[in-house]
Short mmCIF file of C-alpha atoms in Angstrom, two decimals:
data_model
loop_
_atom_site.label_atom_id
_atom_site.label_comp_id
_atom_site.label_asym_id
_atom_site.label_seq_id
_atom_site.Cartn_x
_atom_site.Cartn_y
_atom_site.Cartn_z
CA MET C 19 12.60 63.18 23.44
CA ASP C 20 15.85 61.91 24.97
CA CYS C 21 16.92 58.36 23.95
CA ILE C 22 19.73 55.70 24.21
CA LEU C 23 21.39 54.43 20.98
CA ALA C 24 22.27 50.94 20.76
CA LEU C 25 24.48 49.42 18.47
CA ASP C 26 24.01 45.79 17.74
CA GLN C 27 26.55 44.30 15.83
CA GLY C 28 25.76 40.92 14.76
CA THR C 29 26.98 38.14 12.79
CA THR C 30 25.20 38.86 9.32
CA SER C 31 24.03 42.46 10.03
CA SER C 32 24.80 45.64 11.65
CA ARG C 33 21.94 47.41 13.43
CA ALA C 34 21.10 50.46 15.25
CA LEU C 35 18.18 51.03 17.53
CA LEU C 36 16.82 53.77 19.56
CA PHE C 37 15.22 53.38 23.11
CA ASP C 38 13.14 55.84 25.00
CA GLY C 39 12.78 55.75 28.98
CA GLY C 40 10.32 53.04 28.78
CA GLY C 41 12.40 50.49 26.93
CA ALA C 42 10.35 51.04 23.81
CA VAL C 43 11.81 51.02 20.43
CA ARG C 44 11.79 54.60 18.56
CA GLY C 45 13.72 53.55 15.79
CA VAL C 46 15.69 50.79 13.97
CA ALA C 47 18.00 50.54 10.95
CA GLN C 48 19.82 47.65 9.70
CA LYS C 49 22.10 46.58 7.04
CA GLU C 50 23.77 43.08 6.03
CA PHE C 51 27.26 42.84 5.32
CA THR C 52 29.45 40.12 3.35
CA GLN C 53 29.92 36.63 4.50
CA HIS C 54 33.43 35.40 3.27
CA PHE C 55 33.86 31.55 3.16
CA PRO C 56 37.64 31.35 1.74
CA ARG C 57 38.01 27.48 2.67
CA PRO C 58 35.80 24.98 3.97
CA GLY C 59 35.08 25.48 7.65
CA TRP C 60 36.73 29.10 7.58
CA VAL C 61 34.34 32.15 7.94
CA GLU C 62 35.46 35.81 7.77
CA HIS C 63 34.39 39.33 7.96
CA ASP C 64 35.80 42.45 6.80
CA PRO C 65 36.48 44.57 9.87
CA LEU C 66 36.20 47.65 7.81
CA GLU C 67 32.92 46.72 6.34
CA ILE C 68 31.44 45.90 9.81
CA TRP C 69 32.50 49.59 10.77
CA ALA C 70 31.07 51.26 7.60
CA THR C 71 27.66 49.45 7.95
CA GLN C 72 27.49 50.04 11.66
CA LEU C 73 28.43 53.70 11.31
CA GLU C 74 25.71 53.96 8.36
CA VAL C 75 22.80 52.45 10.19
CA ALA C 76 23.59 54.70 13.43
CA ARG C 77 23.23 57.68 11.23
CA GLU C 78 20.40 56.40 9.48
CA VAL C 79 18.10 55.78 12.45
CA LEU C 80 18.95 59.13 14.01
CA ALA C 81 17.92 60.83 10.74
CA ARG C 82 14.79 58.95 10.75
CA ALA C 83 13.86 59.91 14.09
CA GLY C 84 14.65 63.89 13.50
CA ASN C 85 18.06 63.59 15.25
CA PRO C 86 16.68 63.30 18.91
CA ARG C 87 19.26 64.04 21.61
CA VAL C 88 21.17 60.80 22.54
CA ALA C 89 21.85 60.84 26.22
CA ALA C 90 24.46 57.77 25.71
CA ILE C 91 25.45 54.87 23.09
CA GLY C 92 25.52 51.24 24.23
CA ILE C 93 27.43 48.50 22.19
CA THR C 94 26.65 44.79 21.82
CA ASN C 95 28.17 42.41 19.45
CA GLN C 96 28.93 38.88 18.03
CA ARG C 97 31.38 37.78 20.85
CA GLU C 98 34.23 35.57 19.79
CA THR C 99 34.74 37.17 16.34
CA THR C 100 38.37 38.27 16.38
CA VAL C 101 40.08 41.42 14.94
CA LEU C 102 43.78 42.29 14.81
CA TRP C 103 44.75 45.89 13.86
CA ASP C 104 47.50 48.26 13.52
CA ARG C 105 47.36 50.75 16.46
CA ALA C 106 49.10 53.69 14.48
CA THR C 107 46.72 53.44 11.05
CA GLY C 108 43.63 51.70 12.55
CA GLU C 109 43.97 49.14 9.54
CA PRO C 110 43.24 45.65 10.13
CA LEU C 111 45.90 43.37 9.23
CA ALA C 112 43.45 40.52 7.94
CA ASN C 113 39.90 39.81 8.00
CA ALA C 114 38.13 39.36 10.99
CA ILE C 115 38.02 35.55 12.09
CA VAL C 116 34.33 34.75 12.97
CA TRP C 117 33.04 33.13 15.82
CA GLN C 118 31.74 29.98 13.76
CA ASP C 119 35.30 29.35 11.99
CA ARG C 120 36.93 26.21 12.57
CA ARG C 121 40.13 26.48 11.47
CA THR C 122 41.87 26.44 14.89
CA THR C 123 40.42 22.95 15.65
CA GLY C 124 43.95 21.43 15.36
CA ILE C 125 45.27 24.15 17.97
CA CYS C 126 42.86 23.15 20.43
CA ASP C 127 43.51 19.44 19.89
CA GLU C 128 47.16 19.98 20.62
CA LEU C 129 46.47 21.87 23.79
CA ARG C 130 44.06 18.79 24.77
CA ALA C 131 47.02 16.37 24.06
CA GLN C 132 49.33 18.51 26.40
CA GLY C 133 46.63 17.83 29.07
CA LEU C 134 45.51 21.50 29.28
CA ALA C 135 41.78 21.07 29.03
CA ASN C 136 41.06 21.11 32.82
CA PHE C 137 43.40 24.21 33.03
CA PHE C 138 41.40 26.24 30.64
CA GLN C 139 38.29 25.21 32.03
CA GLU C 140 39.23 25.98 35.73
CA ARG C 141 40.56 29.38 34.91
CA THR C 142 38.14 30.53 32.13
CA GLY C 143 34.80 28.43 32.41
CA LEU C 144 35.15 27.56 28.68
CA VAL C 145 36.01 24.33 27.07
CA LEU C 146 39.03 24.18 24.60
CA ASP C 147 37.01 24.83 21.26
CA ALA C 148 37.88 26.76 17.87
CA TYR C 149 34.82 28.70 18.81
CA PHE C 150 36.70 31.20 21.23
CA SER C 151 39.05 33.87 20.36
CA GLY C 152 42.13 32.91 22.08
CA THR C 153 43.31 30.32 19.26
CA LYS C 154 42.11 32.63 16.53
CA LEU C 155 44.38 35.18 17.89
CA GLN C 156 47.48 32.73 18.19
CA TRP C 157 46.68 31.84 14.46
CA LEU C 158 46.84 35.38 13.26
CA LEU C 159 50.08 36.04 15.14
CA ASP C 160 51.56 32.85 13.82
CA THR C 161 50.44 33.20 10.40
CA LEU C 162 50.87 37.14 9.48
CA PRO C 163 54.50 37.79 8.75
CA GLY C 164 55.97 39.82 11.70
CA ALA C 165 52.59 39.91 13.48
CA ARG C 166 53.88 38.39 16.76
CA GLU C 167 56.76 40.75 16.96
CA ARG C 168 54.97 43.75 16.18
CA ALA C 169 52.17 42.68 18.75
CA ALA C 170 54.94 42.42 21.63
CA ARG C 171 56.25 45.76 20.68
CA GLY C 172 52.74 47.14 21.38
CA GLU C 173 52.17 47.94 17.89
CA LEU C 174 49.07 46.07 17.28
CA ALA C 175 45.82 45.96 18.83
CA PHE C 176 43.50 42.80 19.57
CA GLY C 177 39.99 42.85 20.19
CA THR C 178 36.56 41.37 19.76
CA ILE C 179 33.86 43.47 17.95
CA ASP C 180 33.03 45.56 20.88
CA THR C 181 36.50 46.66 20.96
CA TRP C 182 36.89 47.29 17.37
CA LEU C 183 33.72 49.57 17.51
CA ALA C 184 34.83 51.34 20.75
CA TRP C 185 38.08 52.03 19.12
CA LYS C 186 36.59 53.31 15.90
CA LEU C 187 33.88 55.53 18.07
CA THR C 188 36.41 56.81 20.93
CA GLY C 189 39.86 55.69 20.62
CA ALA C 190 39.77 53.70 23.65
CA HIS C 191 41.00 50.10 23.59
CA VAL C 192 38.76 48.60 25.85
CA THR C 193 36.20 45.57 26.49
CA ASP C 194 34.20 44.11 29.17
CA PRO C 195 34.26 40.94 31.19
CA SER C 196 31.20 39.41 29.25
CA ASN C 197 33.46 39.78 26.16
CA ALA C 198 37.00 39.26 27.76
CA SER C 199 35.69 35.91 29.39
CA ARG C 200 35.14 34.50 25.63
CA THR C 201 38.58 34.63 24.79
CA LEU C 202 40.41 31.82 26.60
CA LEU C 203 42.74 34.52 28.05
CA PHE C 204 40.72 35.63 30.93
CA ASN C 205 40.39 34.45 34.35
CA ILE C 206 36.93 34.56 35.54
CA HIS C 207 37.54 34.17 39.38
CA GLU C 208 40.10 37.09 39.60
CA GLY C 209 38.63 39.37 36.73
CA ARG C 210 41.81 39.78 34.84
CA TRP C 211 43.81 38.72 31.90
CA ASP C 212 45.99 35.61 33.10
CA GLU C 213 49.59 35.39 32.42
CA GLU C 214 49.79 31.45 32.29
CA LEU C 215 46.94 31.51 29.82
CA LEU C 216 48.32 34.10 27.72
CA GLY C 217 51.76 32.01 28.00
CA ALA C 218 49.93 28.74 27.10
CA LEU C 219 48.87 30.26 23.68
CA ARG C 220 51.78 32.52 23.35
CA ILE C 221 49.75 35.73 23.29
CA PRO C 222 51.70 38.92 24.31
CA ALA C 223 49.79 40.98 26.91
CA GLU C 224 50.50 44.28 25.02
CA VAL C 225 48.06 43.24 22.39
CA LEU C 226 44.98 43.17 24.77
CA PRO C 227 42.61 45.74 25.78
CA ARG C 228 41.86 47.09 29.01
CA VAL C 229 38.85 45.49 30.84
CA VAL C 230 36.13 47.95 32.14
CA ASP C 231 32.67 47.78 33.70
CA SER C 232 29.86 46.69 31.33
CA SER C 233 28.20 50.00 32.54
CA GLY C 234 30.21 52.90 32.64
CA VAL C 235 31.76 55.78 30.19
CA VAL C 236 34.68 54.56 28.50
CA GLY C 237 34.88 57.67 26.25
CA ALA C 238 32.87 60.00 23.69
CA THR C 239 32.44 60.15 20.16
CA ASP C 240 31.51 63.18 17.74
CA LEU C 241 30.89 60.96 14.69
CA LEU C 242 27.03 61.14 15.11
CA GLY C 243 26.32 64.72 15.88
CA GLY C 244 27.24 66.38 19.27
CA ARG C 245 29.45 64.60 21.67
CA ILE C 246 28.13 61.25 22.91
CA PRO C 247 29.34 58.96 25.72
CA VAL C 248 29.68 55.34 24.92
CA ALA C 249 28.71 53.92 28.13
CA GLY C 250 27.82 50.32 28.05
CA ILE C 251 29.48 47.12 26.54
CA ALA C 252 28.12 43.71 26.61
CA GLY C 253 28.50 40.62 24.50
CA ASP C 254 25.27 39.85 22.56
CA GLN C 255 23.97 36.94 24.74
CA GLN C 256 24.65 38.77 28.04
CA ALA C 257 23.04 41.94 26.87
CA ALA C 258 19.89 39.98 25.79
CA THR C 259 19.88 38.31 29.54
CA PHE C 260 19.87 41.87 30.65
CA GLY C 261 17.17 43.21 28.40
CA GLN C 262 15.15 39.93 29.40
CA ALA C 263 15.35 41.22 32.84
CA CYS C 264 16.98 38.11 33.94
CA LEU C 265 18.64 39.47 36.78
CA ALA C 266 17.98 37.16 39.78
CA PRO C 267 19.51 33.74 40.13
CA GLY C 268 17.41 30.76 38.32
CA MET C 269 16.29 32.92 35.38
CA ALA C 270 16.99 32.01 31.91
CA LYS C 271 16.76 33.28 28.51
CA ASN C 272 17.22 31.92 25.01
CA THR C 273 18.09 34.01 22.11
CA TYR C 274 17.29 32.40 18.66
CA GLY C 275 19.36 34.10 16.13
CA THR C 276 22.05 32.77 13.66
CA GLY C 277 22.87 30.24 16.68
CA CYS C 278 21.02 29.35 19.68
CA PHE C 279 22.30 30.95 23.09
CA LEU C 280 20.81 29.87 26.35
CA LEU C 281 21.95 31.55 29.74
CA LEU C 282 20.97 30.80 33.18
CA ASN C 283 21.67 33.56 35.88
CA THR C 284 23.56 31.56 38.51
CA GLY C 285 24.19 34.78 40.72
CA ASP C 286 27.36 36.22 42.13
CA ARG C 287 29.56 33.17 42.00
CA PRO C 288 30.57 30.99 39.06
CA THR C 289 29.07 27.35 38.85
CA THR C 290 31.42 25.02 37.31
CA SER C 291 29.95 22.82 34.89
CA ARG C 292 29.95 18.96 35.03
CA ASN C 293 28.18 18.81 31.76
CA ARG C 294 30.17 20.30 29.30
CA LEU C 295 28.56 23.85 29.79
CA LEU C 296 30.36 27.30 29.82
CA THR C 297 30.62 29.26 33.03
CA THR C 298 30.46 32.96 31.92
CA PRO C 299 30.35 36.22 33.29
CA LEU C 300 27.01 38.12 32.76
CA TRP C 301 27.98 41.55 33.40
CA LYS C 302 30.01 43.60 35.93
CA LEU C 303 28.30 46.52 37.53
CA GLY C 304 30.71 48.42 40.06
CA ASP C 305 32.04 45.93 42.43
CA ARG C 306 29.82 43.12 41.52
CA THR C 307 30.00 40.57 38.86
CA SER C 308 27.03 38.32 38.10
CA TYR C 309 27.65 34.71 36.40
CA ALA C 310 25.68 32.41 34.33
CA LEU C 311 25.94 28.80 32.77
CA GLU C 312 25.85 29.11 29.03
CA GLY C 313 25.05 26.76 26.10
CA SER C 314 25.73 27.81 22.77
CA VAL C 315 24.20 25.92 19.88
CA PHE C 316 25.82 26.81 16.36
CA MET C 317 23.15 26.63 13.89
CA ALA C 318 19.74 27.62 14.68
CA GLY C 319 18.45 30.63 12.38
CA ALA C 320 21.21 29.81 10.18
CA ALA C 321 19.65 26.53 9.36
CA VAL C 322 16.77 28.34 8.00
CA GLN C 323 18.84 30.45 5.86
CA TRP C 324 20.21 27.34 4.46
CA LEU C 325 16.86 26.37 3.21
CA ARG C 326 16.53 29.68 1.65
CA ASP C 327 19.78 30.28 0.33
CA GLY C 328 21.28 26.62 -0.05
CA LEU C 329 18.19 24.58 -1.26
CA GLY C 330 16.13 27.57 -2.35
CA ILE C 331 12.78 25.84 -0.81
CA ILE C 332 11.50 29.04 0.74
CA ARG C 333 12.18 32.60 -0.66
CA THR C 334 12.18 34.53 2.79
CA SER C 335 12.92 33.04 6.30
CA ALA C 336 9.51 33.99 7.25
CA GLU C 337 8.09 31.45 4.86
CA VAL C 338 9.33 28.39 6.87
CA GLU C 339 6.40 28.29 9.49
CA ALA C 340 3.71 28.09 7.00
CA LEU C 341 5.66 25.60 4.89
CA ALA C 342 6.19 23.41 8.04
CA ARG C 343 2.62 23.65 8.93
CA THR C 344 1.69 21.70 5.66
CA VAL C 345 2.55 18.55 7.56
CA PRO C 346 0.79 17.49 11.11
CA GLY C 347 4.40 16.49 12.53
CA ASN C 348 7.89 15.36 11.63
CA GLU C 349 6.42 11.91 10.72
CA GLY C 350 9.90 10.45 11.60
CA VAL C 351 12.04 12.92 9.62
CA TYR C 352 14.71 14.45 12.02
CA HIS C 353 17.71 16.94 10.91
CA VAL C 354 20.69 17.35 12.89
CA PRO C 355 22.13 20.91 11.65
CA ALA C 356 25.83 20.26 12.63
CA PHE C 357 27.04 22.29 9.43
CA VAL C 358 30.00 23.46 11.52
CA GLY C 359 30.00 20.76 14.26
CA LEU C 360 28.04 20.47 17.18
CA GLY C 361 28.14 22.76 20.41
CA ALA C 362 27.01 22.40 23.74
CA PRO C 363 26.68 20.10 25.32
CA PHE C 364 28.56 17.91 22.66
CA TRP C 365 31.34 20.01 21.50
CA ASP C 366 31.89 17.79 18.58
CA PRO C 367 33.59 19.50 15.66
CA SER C 368 33.55 16.31 13.44
CA ALA C 369 29.76 16.08 13.34
CA ARG C 370 28.15 16.97 10.22
CA GLY C 371 24.67 17.97 8.97
CA THR C 372 22.19 15.06 8.40
CA PHE C 373 18.76 14.39 7.45
CA PHE C 374 17.19 10.86 8.81
CA GLY C 375 13.90 9.01 8.25
CA LEU C 376 13.57 10.15 4.64
CA THR C 377 11.06 8.09 2.33
CA ARG C 378 9.35 8.72 -0.94
CA GLY C 379 6.69 10.34 1.01
CA THR C 380 8.93 12.98 2.17
CA HIS C 381 8.47 16.49 0.80
CA LYS C 382 9.71 20.07 1.53
CA GLY C 383 7.30 20.53 4.41
CA HIS C 384 8.85 17.61 6.30
CA ILE C 385 12.32 19.06 5.41
CA ALA C 386 11.01 22.60 7.01
CA ARG C 387 9.64 21.03 10.01
CA ALA C 388 12.40 18.84 10.73
CA VAL C 389 14.88 22.07 10.51
CA LEU C 390 12.50 24.14 12.74
CA GLU C 391 12.22 21.44 15.51
CA SER C 392 16.12 20.61 15.24
CA ILE C 393 16.33 24.17 16.88
CA ALA C 394 14.03 23.16 19.82
CA TYR C 395 16.01 19.85 20.42
CA GLN C 396 19.32 21.44 20.64
CA ALA C 397 17.83 23.97 23.34
CA VAL C 398 16.14 21.05 25.19
CA GLU C 399 19.79 19.43 25.50
CA VAL C 400 21.61 22.71 26.67
CA ILE C 401 18.74 23.12 29.43
CA ARG C 402 18.55 19.65 30.66
CA ALA C 403 22.46 20.00 31.30
CA MET C 404 21.96 23.49 33.10
CA GLU C 405 19.33 21.80 35.43
CA ALA C 406 21.81 18.96 36.24
CA ASP C 407 24.91 21.35 36.95
CA SER C 408 22.71 24.04 38.81
CA GLY C 409 19.96 21.66 40.61
CA ILE C 410 17.47 24.34 39.28
CA GLN C 411 14.37 23.09 37.36
CA LEU C 412 13.38 25.67 35.01
CA GLN C 413 9.89 26.90 35.36
CA GLU C 414 10.04 29.59 32.72
CA LEU C 415 12.15 30.30 29.60
CA ARG C 416 12.02 33.74 28.23
CA VAL C 417 12.96 34.16 24.47
CA ASP C 418 14.00 36.28 21.94
CA GLY C 419 15.83 36.65 18.51
CA GLY C 420 14.49 36.42 15.09
CA ALA C 421 13.21 32.70 15.33
CA SER C 422 11.14 33.50 18.65
CA ARG C 423 8.53 35.26 16.35
CA ASN C 424 7.97 31.67 14.95
CA ASP C 425 4.68 30.41 16.97
CA LEU C 426 5.14 26.79 15.63
CA LEU C 427 8.67 26.71 17.03
CA MET C 428 7.83 28.45 20.38
CA GLN C 429 4.96 25.99 21.09
CA PHE C 430 7.23 22.98 20.03
CA GLN C 431 9.82 24.28 22.38
CA ALA C 432 7.49 24.54 25.20
CA ASP C 433 6.19 21.07 24.55
CA LEU C 434 9.40 19.39 24.31
CA LEU C 435 10.58 21.41 27.84
CA GLY C 436 7.52 20.66 29.65
CA ALA C 437 7.79 24.16 30.82
CA ALA C 438 6.35 27.69 29.76
CA VAL C 439 8.02 29.70 27.16
CA VAL C 440 7.49 33.53 27.16
CA ARG C 441 8.17 36.16 24.45
CA PRO C 442 8.35 39.59 25.67
CA GLU C 443 6.34 42.41 24.44
CA ILE C 444 9.51 44.00 23.24
CA THR C 445 11.66 41.38 21.59
CA GLU C 446 14.76 43.48 20.68
CA THR C 447 16.31 42.37 23.94
CA THR C 448 19.86 42.10 22.71
CA ALA C 449 20.10 45.89 21.89
CA LEU C 450 17.87 46.66 24.70
CA GLY C 451 20.22 45.33 27.29
CA ALA C 452 23.22 47.24 25.80
CA ALA C 453 20.81 50.32 26.06
CA TYR C 454 20.09 49.54 29.59
CA LEU C 455 23.64 49.14 30.50
CA ALA C 456 24.75 52.55 28.85
CA GLY C 457 21.52 54.36 30.38
CA LEU C 458 22.40 53.00 33.97
CA ALA C 459 25.70 54.66 33.64
CA VAL C 460 24.56 58.18 32.61
CA GLY C 461 21.48 58.02 35.07
CA PHE C 462 18.92 57.52 32.16
CA TRP C 463 17.76 54.80 34.13
CA GLU C 464 17.74 55.00 37.88
CA ASP C 465 18.72 51.38 38.97
CA SER C 466 17.87 47.71 37.95
CA GLY C 467 14.67 47.74 39.50
CA GLN C 468 13.37 50.13 36.83
CA ILE C 469 14.51 47.85 34.34
CA ALA C 470 12.73 44.86 35.65
CA LEU C 471 9.51 46.91 35.78
CA ASN C 472 9.95 47.83 32.11
CA TRP C 473 9.92 44.03 31.05
CA ARG C 474 6.40 42.89 29.96
CA PRO C 475 5.44 39.37 28.71
CA GLY C 476 4.03 39.28 25.27
CA THR C 477 2.77 35.88 24.43
CA ARG C 478 3.11 32.76 26.57
CA PHE C 479 3.28 29.42 25.53
CA GLU C 480 2.15 26.51 27.77
CA PRO C 481 3.55 23.00 27.35
CA SER C 482 0.42 20.62 25.83
CA MET C 483 2.44 17.48 24.84
CA ASP C 484 1.98 14.50 26.79
CA ALA C 485 5.18 12.73 28.20
CA ARG C 486 5.08 9.74 26.34
CA GLU C 487 5.05 11.72 22.90
CA ARG C 488 7.90 13.87 24.14
CA SER C 489 9.87 10.93 25.26
CA ALA C 490 9.59 9.35 21.85
CA LEU C 491 10.37 12.40 19.98
CA LEU C 492 13.51 12.93 22.28
CA ASP C 493 14.52 9.28 21.60
CA GLY C 494 14.45 9.81 17.73
CA TRP C 495 16.42 12.96 18.39
CA HIS C 496 19.24 11.35 20.07
CA ARG C 497 19.34 8.53 17.61
CA ALA C 498 19.63 11.00 14.78
CA VAL C 499 22.63 12.99 16.78
CA GLU C 500 24.37 9.71 17.44
CA ARG C 501 24.59 8.99 13.74
CA SER C 502 25.50 12.33 12.78
CA ARG C 503 28.53 12.09 15.21
CA GLY C 504 29.53 9.00 13.85
CA TRP C 505 29.69 9.50 10.06
CA LEU C 506 33.36 9.58 9.79
CA ASP C 507 33.82 6.06 11.55
#
C-alpha cells in the first residue's frame, strides 16, 4: 500500500505517522526529548536531539508497517522555535530557543518604546511579543561571539523547526508562509521577507531561508530507504486546520496540545485584528494564499503536565478527567495557568499562575477540575475576540490534540461557548494536514475536495448549560484573570 509519511515535530516529542489514501492512520511512532530550563523564563531544545528523535521515529514507523512505498513526506512543526546553525558543518551554534521562552521580552519592550508596535502588526499581522522568532534570532546574533558578522557573510542559516528538518533531510534551506509569518520578519501582504522589518531587528537577509509553497516538492531524501520527495511544509496549527478540512471562510478549529491554538479561516484576504489576535497565513497553494485569525494560549495540556510532574497528584495526564469528576463543579475554585504569562488576547508577560477560591474544603479533585476548566475559559476569550474581529458567530468548533480526548473538558467547552464542539473520527489532524499538503503535491490526492470528503465527525458535544450559569462562571474567571495580572502591583 502506498502511504504518505508525516513528520510531526512538537514541543515535547517527535512523531512520525503513516496515512493511507482515505486519511486513515497506518502507523505511529513517538519519542519524547529533553526540555532544558537554564534560567527562569528560558526554554531550550537541543536541535541535534530533535533531529535524532525525528529520524528515529520515522524509521521506526516504516519498519513496523513493513516498509511500505512512501509517495511523499510532509513536515509539520512547533513554529516559532528558533535554530541557528553553520551552513558548512550543519552544527547548531546553540540550543534552539523554544516558542515558550521569554528571554526577549525586554527587546520587545524596547521596540514598543520606539513606537514600532503598529508597524510590526501592520506588516506581519503579529503583536510584538517574545513568543515570535525574530527577537530570538536577534538575541542569538547579539549574544554568540561573531555570529552577526558570520551571518552577514552567509556562513550561518536560521530556521524554525520545519527549516531545520528540511535541511537535514534534503539540504534545502526553505520554509513556507505559515512558518515564515511567525518570525516578525515576513510581510504577509506581499508574501516576502521585509527589508524594513529586518532592519528594525538588525537581521541580515543572508541568514534567511527561501519561502516556498506549503504544498510542493522542495527536495528528496534517501535517509529512509529509496529516494522520497519532501513535498509539504506547514506549521503545526495551520497543518491541523488543513487536516480538519477547515477550508472555507468561517470554519474554525482548536488544537488542545501543550498550548491551545485556535484558528478561524477568513479567506483569501488578511483580516486585521482590533482585539489583539494574530493575522496569519494558513497555507499557500500555487498562487493562492489563505489567511486566518489566530489566538494562542500558552498553557493548556502543559498545565495538566504540571499536575503530573510538578505536584504529583496524578501519575499520567489521562488520569486528570477521572480526578476532576470527583467533584460536581468548580465550587468557586479557579486556576489561571499563566506560568509563562498570558497569550491572546491579553498578551501579558507579567501575569503569573494562580489559584483562587481555595478553602479548607478544597481537595485535589477541585484542583484538577480548575486546571481543566482553565483551558476552556482561555479558549472562550479567544473565540469571542475572533467573533468581534470577523463579524462571524461561531456555530461549530472542530477540535483535536491530546486534551480533546477528554470528554469532560470538551463538554465544558461546548457549554461555555454555547456552540457545538466536534471531535473528528481521525484526531491526528496536525500530521494529517502535513500529509495532505505533501500528497497534493505529488498527486496522491487529487484536490482539496477529496480532502473535505475524507473528514468525518466522531463525537459531537452540544451545549447544555443555561445562560445564567455560563455568565456566572465567566464572571468568576474574569475576576481571577485580573488578579493574576496585578500580582506585581
